[in-house]
Amino acid sequence: MAPFIILIVSFFILRIIGVFGISYFDGWETSLQGAVALMFLFTATAHWGKRRPDLIKMVPPNVPNPGLMVTITGILEIIGAIGILIPFTSNIASIGLALLLIIMFPANIFASRIGNTIAGKPTTPLFLRTILQIIFLTAVILAG
């Protein structure tokens, strides 16, 4: 739920900053790009922090080398977050982040089914996680 809150709150903060004089964030698209970047930078931090073991447990058993997969997805999240802020690369970053969300969704399904926890808290129930995933996909596509 934290990524959703970061996405929404940062979008509105960036829009307000744009209205009050920082022209880069004057449009909704650049504010959304900034919000998406902040959301992915936040989620990427879990790939190396104290939540890393919980993320590794989320990886379905048929995926080889879960630790490496968590590292790779974290790196891709950072690259996508940076790329979506650069006008020349924002479209390709948007596509890449959308594909990443789709590819990683089975881990969310698996985590929900096995009752996985992240930092001691249960993962988001599957129905709500599906709704959030649709919101994240929409935001990423619109940001590109």
CSV table of C-alpha atoms in Angstrom, one decimal:
chain,number,residue,atom,x,y,z
A,1,MET,CA,0.0,0.0,0.0
A,2,ALA,CA,3.0,2.3,0.6
A,3,PRO,CA,3.8,2.5,-3.1
A,4,PHE,CA,0.3,3.6,-3.9
A,5,ILE,CA,0.4,6.3,-1.2
A,6,ILE,CA,3.8,7.5,-2.5
A,7,LEU,CA,2.4,7.6,-6.1
A,8,ILE,CA,-0.7,9.6,-5.2
A,9,VAL,CA,0.8,12.0,-2.6
A,10,SER,CA,3.9,12.8,-4.6
A,11,PHE,CA,1.8,13.4,-7.7
A,12,PHE,CA,-0.3,16.0,-5.9
A,13,ILE,CA,2.8,17.6,-4.2
A,14,LEU,CA,4.5,17.9,-7.6
A,15,ARG,CA,1.4,19.4,-9.2
A,16,ILE,CA,1.3,21.9,-6.4
A,17,ILE,CA,5.0,22.7,-6.9
A,18,GLY,CA,4.3,23.2,-10.6
A,19,VAL,CA,1.4,25.5,-10.0
A,20,PHE,CA,3.5,27.6,-7.6
A,21,GLY,CA,6.3,28.2,-10.0
A,22,ILE,CA,8.5,25.3,-10.9
A,23,SER,CA,7.6,25.1,-14.5
A,24,TYR,CA,9.0,21.5,-15.0
A,25,PHE,CA,6.1,20.2,-12.9
A,26,ASP,CA,3.5,22.6,-14.4
A,27,GLY,CA,1.9,19.8,-16.5
A,28,TRP,CA,0.2,16.7,-15.2
A,29,GLU,CA,2.4,14.4,-17.3
A,30,THR,CA,5.7,15.5,-15.8
A,31,SER,CA,4.2,15.4,-12.3
A,32,LEU,CA,3.1,11.9,-13.0
A,33,GLN,CA,6.5,11.0,-14.3
A,34,GLY,CA,8.1,12.3,-11.1
A,35,ALA,CA,5.5,10.4,-9.0
A,36,VAL,CA,6.1,7.2,-10.8
A,37,ALA,CA,9.9,7.6,-10.5
A,38,LEU,CA,9.6,8.2,-6.7
A,39,MET,CA,7.3,5.2,-6.4
A,40,PHE,CA,9.8,2.9,-8.2
A,41,LEU,CA,12.8,4.3,-6.3
A,42,PHE,CA,11.0,3.5,-3.1
A,43,THR,CA,10.1,0.0,-4.1
A,44,ALA,CA,13.6,-0.6,-5.4
A,45,THR,CA,15.1,0.1,-1.9
A,46,ALA,CA,13.4,-3.1,-0.6
A,47,HIS,CA,15.4,-5.2,-3.0
A,48,TRP,CA,18.6,-4.6,-0.9
A,49,GLY,CA,17.3,-3.6,2.6
A,50,LYS,CA,15.8,-5.6,5.5
A,51,ARG,CA,12.8,-6.5,3.3
A,52,ARG,CA,15.0,-8.4,0.8
A,53,PRO,CA,14.5,-11.9,2.4
A,54,ASP,CA,10.7,-11.3,2.2
A,55,LEU,CA,10.9,-10.4,-1.4
A,56,ILE,CA,13.0,-13.5,-2.2
A,57,LYS,CA,10.3,-15.6,-0.5
A,58,MET,CA,7.7,-14.1,-2.9
A,59,VAL,CA,9.5,-15.4,-6.0
A,60,PRO,CA,7.6,-18.5,-7.2
A,61,PRO,CA,9.5,-21.8,-6.9
A,62,ASN,CA,9.7,-22.4,-10.6
A,63,VAL,CA,11.8,-19.2,-11.1
A,64,PRO,CA,15.5,-20.0,-10.8
A,65,ASN,CA,17.8,-18.1,-8.5
A,66,PRO,CA,15.3,-15.9,-6.6
A,67,GLY,CA,18.0,-13.8,-5.0
A,68,LEU,CA,19.4,-12.8,-8.4
A,69,MET,CA,15.9,-12.1,-9.7
A,70,VAL,CA,15.2,-9.8,-6.8
A,71,THR,CA,18.4,-8.0,-7.5
A,72,ILE,CA,17.8,-7.7,-11.3
A,73,THR,CA,14.2,-6.4,-10.8
A,74,GLY,CA,15.5,-3.8,-8.3
A,75,ILE,CA,18.1,-2.6,-10.8
A,76,LEU,CA,15.4,-2.5,-13.5
A,77,GLU,CA,13.2,-0.4,-11.2
A,78,ILE,CA,15.9,2.1,-10.7
A,79,ILE,CA,16.8,2.3,-14.4
A,80,GLY,CA,13.1,2.7,-15.2
A,81,ALA,CA,12.6,5.4,-12.6
A,82,ILE,CA,15.5,7.4,-14.0
A,83,GLY,CA,14.5,6.8,-17.6
A,84,ILE,CA,10.9,8.0,-17.2
A,85,LEU,CA,12.2,11.4,-16.1
A,86,ILE,CA,14.3,11.9,-19.3
A,87,PRO,CA,12.1,13.1,-22.2
A,88,PHE,CA,14.2,11.1,-24.8
A,89,THR,CA,13.8,7.8,-22.9
A,90,SER,CA,10.4,8.3,-21.1
A,91,ASN,CA,8.4,6.3,-23.7
A,92,ILE,CA,10.8,3.3,-23.6
A,93,ALA,CA,11.0,3.5,-19.8
A,94,SER,CA,7.3,3.5,-19.6
A,95,ILE,CA,7.0,0.3,-21.7
A,96,GLY,CA,9.8,-1.3,-19.7
A,97,LEU,CA,8.2,-0.5,-16.4
A,98,ALA,CA,4.8,-1.7,-17.6
A,99,LEU,CA,6.4,-5.0,-18.7
A,100,LEU,CA,8.2,-5.3,-15.4
A,101,LEU,CA,4.9,-4.8,-13.5
A,102,ILE,CA,3.3,-7.6,-15.6
A,103,ILE,CA,6.3,-9.9,-15.3
A,104,MET,CA,6.5,-9.5,-11.5
A,105,PHE,CA,2.7,-9.9,-10.8
A,106,PRO,CA,2.9,-13.7,-10.5
A,107,ALA,CA,5.2,-13.1,-7.5
A,108,ASN,CA,2.4,-11.1,-5.9
A,109,ILE,CA,-0.1,-13.8,-6.6
A,110,PHE,CA,2.2,-16.4,-5.1
A,111,ALA,CA,2.9,-14.3,-2.0
A,112,SER,CA,-0.8,-13.8,-1.5
A,113,ARG,CA,-1.5,-17.5,-1.9
A,114,ILE,CA,1.2,-18.7,0.6
A,115,GLY,CA,0.4,-16.0,3.1
A,116,ASN,CA,3.8,-14.3,2.8
A,117,THR,CA,4.7,-11.3,4.9
A,118,ILE,CA,6.8,-8.3,4.2
A,119,ALA,CA,8.5,-6.7,7.3
A,120,GLY,CA,6.1,-8.8,9.4
A,121,LYS,CA,3.0,-7.5,7.8
A,122,PRO,CA,0.8,-9.6,5.5
A,123,THR,CA,1.1,-9.0,1.8
A,124,THR,CA,-1.8,-7.1,0.2
A,125,PRO,CA,-4.8,-9.4,-0.5
A,126,LEU,CA,-4.9,-10.5,-4.1
A,127,PHE,CA,-8.0,-8.6,-5.1
A,128,LEU,CA,-6.7,-5.3,-3.8
A,129,ARG,CA,-3.3,-6.0,-5.2
A,130,THR,CA,-4.8,-6.6,-8.6
A,131,ILE,CA,-6.6,-3.2,-8.4
A,132,LEU,CA,-3.4,-1.6,-7.4
A,133,GLN,CA,-1.5,-3.3,-10.2
A,134,ILE,CA,-4.0,-1.9,-12.7
A,135,ILE,CA,-3.5,1.6,-11.2
A,136,PHE,CA,0.3,1.3,-11.3
A,137,LEU,CA,0.1,0.1,-15.0
A,138,THR,CA,-2.2,2.9,-15.9
A,139,ALA,CA,0.1,5.5,-14.2
A,140,VAL,CA,3.2,4.1,-15.9
A,141,ILE,CA,1.6,4.0,-19.3
A,142,LEU,CA,0.2,7.6,-18.9
A,143,ALA,CA,3.6,8.8,-17.7
A,144,GLY,CA,5.3,7.6,-20.9
